[in-house]
Amino acid sequence: MAKKIILDVDTGSDDAVAIMLAALHPDIDLLGVCAVNGNLPLKNTLENTLRVIELVGVQNKVPVAKGCARPMVKDLLPGREHNPYTKPYKIDENGNYIGYHHPYFDLPESVTKPVKENFITWYIDTIKNCPEKVTLVPVGPLTNIGMLLRADPTVLDNVEEIVIMGGGHAESNHSAAGEFNIWADPEAAEIVMQSGAKITLVPLDCTHKVSRVSRSDFGRFKEIGNPVSDFILQLLEDRIAGYKAIQPGAMEDDESAALHDVLCVAYCIDPSVLDNLLTTRVDVDFSGGFADGKTVIDTRHNRDLPDNCTVAFGGDREKFLDILLDACKNYR
Ligand code: RIB
Ligand code: CA
């Protein structure tokens, strides 16, 4: 039986690949996708999500909802965190945009409209009306999920698991302390961490290794040669350029890029793609200091607070790649 999932996305290049994998893989029943402000403003993340849904041809099957345009509280206090942070793009000497997430994908403007209901109503109805438990897969800031759990925590009665791309233990990206998704809305992330849901966290310590795609893998995508595999190669070119310009040294080889979000969907398809799992206590700092947005992953044996999360620190990159490539072949 295919696993019922809802993706929450800030589309974004790796979000786009996560949506395509979920839409194309037979072991996933993608109940819907909700866009959130994150990599780009909501206007962009929503439009990019709709364009990808149309590229894969599932616009009549997979509804798209419009979520939050701002974090829950973080942007109310200008200069709240002391750490400077890394902008996710650069403009080169010729005025070219170099970054992971171009404002709009080079795909036809969308014609599909998002669902009319408020995203909270849509989430509540979609989850509560599903005959099986639903897995939530947030791969952007957790604003939408935090708001949903504040509005109606009883949705968790029909939620199997929340699989989050976010956080970092020994690794970070957006600031010295914060991985982007968690940094962008730390309060929402902590609401989720304290919700009592079954949570699997896939942090940068895992995605940088396991979801890394190298230029030497490109031939396998070229062999497929359809609009989905071709689009993934375009996105990988942007991401490799982004890593070179913004995060040199973050990848094992500088002709590669992590497809962070995709690994969460791959885990929903085959949990054995992740390993080195640690069930422990995780909280998110939202004190607005140097650690603002840090996932505090307790590695002690004598923990003071109850465990609330399973963190993945490793996995199988070849298995990840096979899952993605096999799904690309399902495009019709
Ligand atoms: O830090 C990586 C995460 O931030 C990914 O979800 C990427 O899409 C961005 O949202
Ligand atoms: Ca994302």
Tab-separated table of C-alpha atoms and ligand atoms in Angstrom:
chain	number	residue	atom	x	y	z
A	1	MET	CA	0.000	0.000	0.000
A	2	ALA	CA	1.449	3.399	-0.979
A	3	LYS	CA	2.396	5.669	1.911
A	4	LYS	CA	0.123	8.725	2.248
A	5	ILE	CA	2.218	11.880	2.508
A	6	ILE	CA	1.802	15.658	2.455
A	7	LEU	CA	4.855	17.698	1.428
A	8	ASP	CA	5.377	21.186	2.913
A	9	VAL	CA	7.829	23.043	0.680
A	10	ASP	CA	9.686	26.303	0.036
A	11	THR	CA	10.265	25.459	-3.646
A	12	GLY	CA	13.424	25.885	-4.167
A	13	SER	CA	15.494	23.603	-6.319
A	14	ASP	CA	15.801	20.601	-4.004
A	15	ASP	CA	12.137	20.934	-2.971
A	16	ALA	CA	11.260	20.620	-6.667
A	17	VAL	CA	13.078	17.297	-6.941
A	18	ALA	CA	11.375	16.089	-3.742
A	19	ILE	CA	7.967	16.924	-5.265
A	20	MET	CA	8.824	15.078	-8.495
A	21	LEU	CA	10.070	11.997	-6.618
A	22	ALA	CA	6.919	11.895	-4.479
A	23	ALA	CA	4.646	12.381	-7.492
A	24	LEU	CA	6.357	9.734	-9.628
A	25	HIS	CA	7.109	6.933	-7.171
A	26	PRO	CA	4.476	4.161	-6.921
A	27	ASP	CA	5.129	3.663	-3.195
A	28	ILE	CA	4.014	7.235	-2.412
A	29	ASP	CA	0.455	8.594	-2.498
A	30	LEU	CA	1.056	12.362	-2.545
A	31	LEU	CA	-2.101	13.765	-0.936
A	32	GLY	CA	-1.024	17.345	-1.550
A	33	VAL	CA	1.700	19.969	-1.335
A	34	CYS	CA	1.651	23.143	0.779
A	35	ALA	CA	3.966	26.068	-0.009
A	36	VAL	CA	5.634	28.237	2.632
A	37	ASN	CA	7.880	31.293	2.681
A	38	GLY	CA	11.505	30.230	2.887
A	39	ASN	CA	14.135	29.938	0.169
A	40	LEU	CA	12.088	32.537	-1.691
A	41	PRO	CA	9.009	34.641	-0.881
A	42	LEU	CA	5.709	32.706	-0.823
A	43	LYS	CA	4.656	34.141	-4.213
A	44	ASN	CA	7.717	32.447	-5.741
A	45	THR	CA	7.599	29.190	-3.773
A	46	LEU	CA	3.899	28.751	-4.613
A	47	GLU	CA	4.371	29.484	-8.330
A	48	ASN	CA	7.443	27.237	-8.528
A	49	THR	CA	5.504	24.443	-6.818
A	50	LEU	CA	2.641	24.776	-9.308
A	51	ARG	CA	5.080	24.768	-12.248
A	52	VAL	CA	6.700	21.545	-11.026
A	53	ILE	CA	3.349	19.847	-10.407
A	54	GLU	CA	2.389	20.740	-14.000
A	55	LEU	CA	5.749	19.550	-15.383
A	56	VAL	CA	5.101	16.109	-13.866
A	57	GLY	CA	1.484	16.241	-15.073
A	58	VAL	CA	-0.262	15.622	-11.733
A	59	GLN	CA	-2.078	18.970	-11.426
A	60	ASN	CA	-5.471	17.198	-11.548
A	61	LYS	CA	-4.441	14.721	-8.856
A	62	VAL	CA	-2.256	16.594	-6.375
A	63	PRO	CA	-3.728	19.754	-4.799
A	64	VAL	CA	-1.448	22.659	-3.866
A	65	ALA	CA	-2.188	24.895	-0.867
A	66	LYS	CA	-0.861	28.356	-0.101
A	67	GLY	CA	0.683	28.555	3.369
A	68	CYS	CA	2.339	31.294	5.410
A	69	ALA	CA	4.142	34.244	3.874
A	70	ARG	CA	6.082	35.085	7.064
A	71	PRO	CA	7.564	33.226	10.040
A	72	MET	CA	5.416	33.020	13.195
A	73	VAL	CA	7.278	35.682	15.220
A	74	LYS	CA	10.942	35.758	14.165
A	75	ASP	CA	10.733	38.798	11.877
A	76	LEU	CA	8.962	40.967	14.467
A	77	LEU	CA	12.278	41.863	16.113
A	78	PRO	CA	14.746	43.286	13.584
A	79	GLY	CA	18.342	42.230	14.201
A	80	ARG	CA	17.125	39.523	16.535
A	81	GLU	CA	20.023	37.181	16.034
A	82	HIS	CA	23.570	38.395	16.468
A	83	ASN	CA	25.150	36.051	13.955
A	84	PRO	CA	25.573	37.374	10.472
A	85	TYR	CA	24.159	34.867	8.009
A	86	THR	CA	25.065	33.716	4.531
A	87	LYS	CA	22.876	34.993	1.683
A	88	PRO	CA	21.864	31.986	-0.495
A	89	TYR	CA	22.941	33.764	-3.716
A	90	LYS	CA	25.587	36.016	-5.224
A	91	ILE	CA	25.572	38.355	-8.244
A	92	ASP	CA	28.753	37.794	-10.259
A	93	GLU	CA	30.866	40.424	-12.035
A	94	ASN	CA	28.622	40.135	-15.095
A	95	GLY	CA	25.473	40.690	-13.057
A	96	ASN	CA	24.465	37.007	-13.214
A	97	TYR	CA	22.485	35.472	-10.318
A	98	ILE	CA	24.458	32.579	-8.845
A	99	GLY	CA	22.522	30.588	-6.270
A	100	TYR	CA	20.700	27.426	-5.309
A	101	HIS	CA	17.204	28.831	-5.908
A	102	HIS	CA	16.474	31.099	-8.861
A	103	PRO	CA	13.360	33.282	-8.296
A	104	TYR	CA	11.301	31.325	-10.853
A	105	PHE	CA	11.982	28.010	-12.571
A	106	ASP	CA	12.594	28.093	-16.316
A	107	LEU	CA	9.249	26.311	-16.842
A	108	PRO	CA	5.941	27.549	-18.326
A	109	GLU	CA	3.960	29.914	-16.102
A	110	SER	CA	1.434	27.887	-14.107
A	111	VAL	CA	-2.248	27.739	-15.061
A	112	THR	CA	-3.323	25.652	-12.067
A	113	LYS	CA	-4.722	27.498	-9.056
A	114	PRO	CA	-4.031	26.593	-5.427
A	115	VAL	CA	-6.914	25.219	-3.339
A	116	LYS	CA	-9.406	27.894	-2.249
A	117	GLU	CA	-9.497	26.894	1.440
A	118	ASN	CA	-7.179	28.414	3.988
A	119	PHE	CA	-4.186	26.047	4.256
A	120	ILE	CA	-4.998	25.193	7.886
A	121	THR	CA	-8.512	24.035	6.931
A	122	TRP	CA	-7.033	22.156	3.989
A	123	TYR	CA	-4.481	20.388	6.196
A	124	ILE	CA	-7.084	19.481	8.862
A	125	ASP	CA	-9.578	18.137	6.304
A	126	THR	CA	-6.931	16.271	4.277
A	127	ILE	CA	-5.432	14.606	7.356
A	128	LYS	CA	-8.681	13.831	9.214
A	129	ASN	CA	-10.509	12.561	6.122
A	130	CYS	CA	-7.707	10.185	5.109
A	131	PRO	CA	-8.650	6.533	5.836
A	132	GLU	CA	-4.994	5.821	6.726
A	133	LYS	CA	-2.488	7.693	8.851
A	134	VAL	CA	-0.684	10.497	7.003
A	135	THR	CA	3.046	11.250	7.049
A	136	LEU	CA	3.880	14.969	7.035
A	137	VAL	CA	7.127	15.813	5.206
A	138	PRO	CA	8.108	19.451	5.847
A	139	VAL	CA	11.238	20.372	3.876
A	140	GLY	CA	11.187	24.143	4.383
A	141	PRO	CA	10.693	26.353	7.435
A	142	LEU	CA	8.152	24.755	9.819
A	143	THR	CA	5.831	27.765	9.943
A	144	ASN	CA	2.838	25.992	8.364
A	145	ILE	CA	3.195	22.901	10.557
A	146	GLY	CA	3.665	25.009	13.702
A	147	MET	CA	0.535	27.022	12.896
A	148	LEU	CA	-1.418	23.822	12.125
A	149	LEU	CA	-0.454	22.239	15.466
A	150	ARG	CA	-1.440	25.391	17.341
A	151	ALA	CA	-4.781	25.543	15.488
A	152	ASP	CA	-5.741	21.872	15.906
A	153	PRO	CA	-3.306	19.518	17.667
A	154	THR	CA	-5.845	16.668	17.321
A	155	VAL	CA	-4.699	16.240	13.717
A	156	LEU	CA	-1.843	14.231	15.239
A	157	ASP	CA	-4.340	11.413	15.963
A	158	ASN	CA	-4.133	10.621	12.235
A	159	VAL	CA	-0.479	11.543	11.648
A	160	GLU	CA	1.899	8.577	11.340
A	161	GLU	CA	5.137	10.582	11.527
A	162	ILE	CA	6.635	13.973	10.761
A	163	VAL	CA	9.785	13.633	8.614
A	164	ILE	CA	11.699	16.911	8.732
A	165	MET	CA	14.577	18.082	6.574
A	166	GLY	CA	16.337	20.486	8.893
A	167	GLY	CA	18.828	21.199	11.589
A	168	GLY	CA	22.414	20.228	12.094
A	169	HIS	CA	24.588	18.827	14.846
A	170	ALA	CA	28.200	19.231	13.739
A	171	GLU	CA	27.184	20.998	10.517
A	172	SER	CA	25.354	24.206	9.657
A	173	ASN	CA	24.792	26.421	6.633
A	174	HIS	CA	22.804	29.637	7.014
A	175	SER	CA	24.542	30.910	10.134
A	176	ALA	CA	27.210	29.468	12.401
A	177	ALA	CA	24.395	27.949	14.465
A	178	GLY	CA	21.349	27.595	12.221
A	179	GLU	CA	20.521	25.322	9.290
A	180	PHE	CA	18.231	27.394	7.058
A	181	ASN	CA	14.842	25.683	7.581
A	182	ILE	CA	15.124	25.765	11.367
A	183	TRP	CA	16.861	29.180	11.462
A	184	ALA	CA	14.052	30.738	9.384
A	185	ASP	CA	11.371	29.955	12.011
A	186	PRO	CA	12.841	28.569	15.257
A	187	GLU	CA	9.636	28.993	17.292
A	188	ALA	CA	7.624	26.962	14.767
A	189	ALA	CA	10.311	24.281	14.821
A	190	GLU	CA	10.207	24.046	18.621
A	191	ILE	CA	6.397	23.821	18.604
A	192	VAL	CA	6.791	20.765	16.348
A	193	MET	CA	9.562	19.301	18.516
A	194	GLN	CA	7.368	19.578	21.624
A	195	SER	CA	4.183	18.360	19.889
A	196	GLY	CA	4.437	14.703	20.944
A	197	ALA	CA	4.372	13.549	17.295
A	198	LYS	CA	6.698	10.775	16.102
A	199	ILE	CA	9.488	12.806	14.486
A	200	THR	CA	12.369	11.809	12.229
A	201	LEU	CA	14.873	14.625	11.696
A	202	VAL	CA	17.171	14.515	8.642
A	203	PRO	CA	19.866	17.136	9.347
A	204	LEU	CA	22.733	18.496	7.243
A	205	ASP	CA	25.106	15.993	8.903
A	206	CYS	CA	23.143	13.386	6.915
A	207	THR	CA	21.999	15.186	3.766
A	208	HIS	CA	25.449	16.571	2.886
A	209	LYS	CA	26.693	12.986	2.531
A	210	VAL	CA	23.722	10.849	1.568
A	211	SER	CA	21.829	13.197	-0.792
A	212	ARG	CA	24.965	14.423	-2.557
A	213	VAL	CA	24.806	14.099	-6.363
A	214	SER	CA	28.046	14.491	-8.294
A	215	ARG	CA	28.671	15.553	-11.898
A	216	SER	CA	30.033	12.011	-12.331
A	217	ASP	CA	26.428	10.789	-11.730
A	218	PHE	CA	25.010	12.991	-14.490
A	219	GLY	CA	25.358	10.280	-17.156
A	220	ARG	CA	22.708	8.172	-15.408
A	221	PHE	CA	20.238	11.069	-15.647
A	222	LYS	CA	21.190	11.744	-19.277
A	223	GLU	CA	20.491	8.090	-20.136
A	224	ILE	CA	16.873	8.615	-19.032
A	225	GLY	CA	16.630	11.802	-21.092
A	226	ASN	CA	13.077	12.870	-20.270
A	227	PRO	CA	11.776	16.300	-19.121
A	228	VAL	CA	12.048	15.314	-15.429
A	229	SER	CA	15.623	13.988	-15.565
A	230	ASP	CA	16.627	16.942	-17.773
A	231	PHE	CA	15.095	19.417	-15.302
A	232	ILE	CA	16.902	17.741	-12.400
A	233	LEU	CA	20.206	18.190	-14.253
A	234	GLN	CA	19.410	21.907	-14.726
A	235	LEU	CA	18.680	22.241	-11.013
A	236	LEU	CA	21.875	20.371	-10.131
A	237	GLU	CA	23.928	22.758	-12.289
A	238	ASP	CA	22.438	25.692	-10.323
A	239	ARG	CA	23.109	23.945	-7.043
A	240	ILE	CA	26.713	23.028	-7.867
A	241	ALA	CA	27.335	26.657	-8.877
A	242	GLY	CA	25.684	27.750	-5.637
A	243	TYR	CA	27.853	25.509	-3.496
A	244	LYS	CA	31.023	26.671	-5.261
A	245	ALA	CA	30.132	30.335	-4.786
A	246	ILE	CA	28.543	30.230	-1.335
A	247	GLN	CA	29.563	27.061	0.536
A	248	PRO	CA	32.942	25.976	-0.897
A	249	GLY	CA	34.193	22.891	0.914
A	250	ALA	CA	30.759	21.768	2.142
A	251	MET	CA	30.667	18.909	-0.405
A	252	GLU	CA	33.068	15.955	-0.606
A	253	ASP	CA	33.914	17.071	-4.141
A	254	ASP	CA	33.227	20.538	-5.491
A	255	GLU	CA	31.489	19.193	-8.606
A	256	SER	CA	28.530	18.005	-6.543
A	257	ALA	CA	25.533	19.279	-4.606
A	258	ALA	CA	23.224	17.985	-1.882
A	259	LEU	CA	19.544	17.402	-2.705
A	260	HIS	CA	18.568	17.689	0.973
A	261	ASP	CA	14.752	17.554	0.723
A	262	VAL	CA	14.705	14.588	-1.637
A	263	LEU	CA	16.254	12.363	1.039
A	264	CYS	CA	13.154	12.775	3.244
A	265	VAL	CA	10.933	11.441	0.456
A	266	ALA	CA	13.414	8.633	-0.270
A	267	TYR	CA	13.182	7.684	3.436
A	268	CYS	CA	9.371	7.498	3.116
A	269	ILE	CA	9.885	5.117	0.183
A	270	ASP	CA	12.623	2.978	1.767
A	271	PRO	CA	13.554	3.727	5.396
A	272	SER	CA	16.779	1.723	4.983
A	273	VAL	CA	18.176	4.640	2.928
A	274	LEU	CA	18.956	6.230	6.327
A	275	ASP	CA	21.095	4.714	9.074
A	276	ASN	CA	23.111	5.690	12.131
A	277	LEU	CA	19.829	6.698	13.790
A	278	LEU	CA	19.794	8.237	17.268
A	279	THR	CA	16.569	8.535	19.265
A	280	THR	CA	17.076	11.334	21.745
A	281	ARG	CA	15.964	14.778	22.864
A	282	VAL	CA	16.040	17.625	20.349
A	283	ASP	CA	15.067	21.223	21.032
A	284	VAL	CA	15.459	24.383	19.011
A	285	ASP	CA	17.039	27.510	20.426
A	286	PHE	CA	14.903	30.605	19.831
A	287	SER	CA	16.596	32.884	22.341
A	288	GLY	CA	17.791	35.248	19.624
A	289	GLY	CA	21.410	34.963	20.557
A	290	PHE	CA	24.353	33.439	18.764
A	291	ALA	CA	22.661	30.011	18.844
A	292	ASP	CA	19.354	31.256	17.426
A	293	GLY	CA	17.853	28.490	15.265
A	294	LYS	CA	20.256	25.810	16.491
A	295	THR	CA	18.928	22.248	16.846
A	296	VAL	CA	20.181	21.206	20.281
A	297	ILE	CA	20.601	17.436	19.824
A	298	ASP	CA	21.263	15.866	23.247
A	299	THR	CA	23.948	13.177	22.816
A	300	ARG	CA	24.248	12.455	26.578
A	301	HIS	CA	23.039	9.195	28.110
A	302	ASN	CA	21.763	11.030	31.219
A	303	ARG	CA	19.150	13.171	29.499
A	304	ASP	CA	16.929	15.480	31.563
A	305	LEU	CA	13.988	15.726	29.160
A	306	PRO	CA	11.999	12.911	27.486
A	307	ASP	CA	13.168	11.811	24.033
A	308	ASN	CA	11.122	13.374	21.233
A	309	CYS	CA	12.932	12.685	17.972
A	310	THR	CA	14.951	10.192	15.952
A	311	VAL	CA	17.879	11.869	14.199
A	312	ALA	CA	19.518	10.314	11.118
A	313	PHE	CA	23.257	10.837	10.847
A	314	GLY	CA	24.003	8.514	7.923
A	315	GLY	CA	22.610	6.547	5.030
A	316	ASP	CA	23.230	4.910	1.670
A	317	ARG	CA	23.966	7.405	-1.150
A	318	GLU	CA	23.863	4.777	-3.892
A	319	LYS	CA	20.452	3.556	-2.694
A	320	PHE	CA	19.244	7.193	-2.604
A	321	LEU	CA	20.390	7.763	-6.180
A	322	ASP	CA	18.787	4.518	-7.409
A	323	ILE	CA	15.442	5.496	-5.829
A	324	LEU	CA	15.513	8.905	-7.546
A	325	LEU	CA	16.642	7.594	-10.940
A	326	ASP	CA	14.083	4.770	-10.947
A	327	ALA	CA	11.282	7.249	-10.212
A	328	CYS	CA	12.401	9.541	-13.060
A	329	LYS	CA	11.808	6.640	-15.481
A	330	ASN	CA	8.094	6.641	-14.494
A	331	TYR	CA	7.507	10.014	-16.168
A	332	ARG	CA	4.896	9.751	-18.929
B	1	RIB	O1	19.298	23.854	4.602
B	1	RIB	C1	18.747	23.158	3.509
B	1	RIB	C2	17.280	23.434	3.422
B	1	RIB	O2	17.073	24.826	3.243
B	1	RIB	C3	16.602	22.761	2.208
B	1	RIB	O3	15.274	22.449	2.540
B	1	RIB	C4	16.626	23.840	1.160
B	1	RIB	O4	15.550	23.700	0.224
B	1	RIB	C5	16.423	25.048	2.004
B	1	RIB	O5	15.022	25.192	2.239
B	2	CA	CA	13.459	23.275	1.136
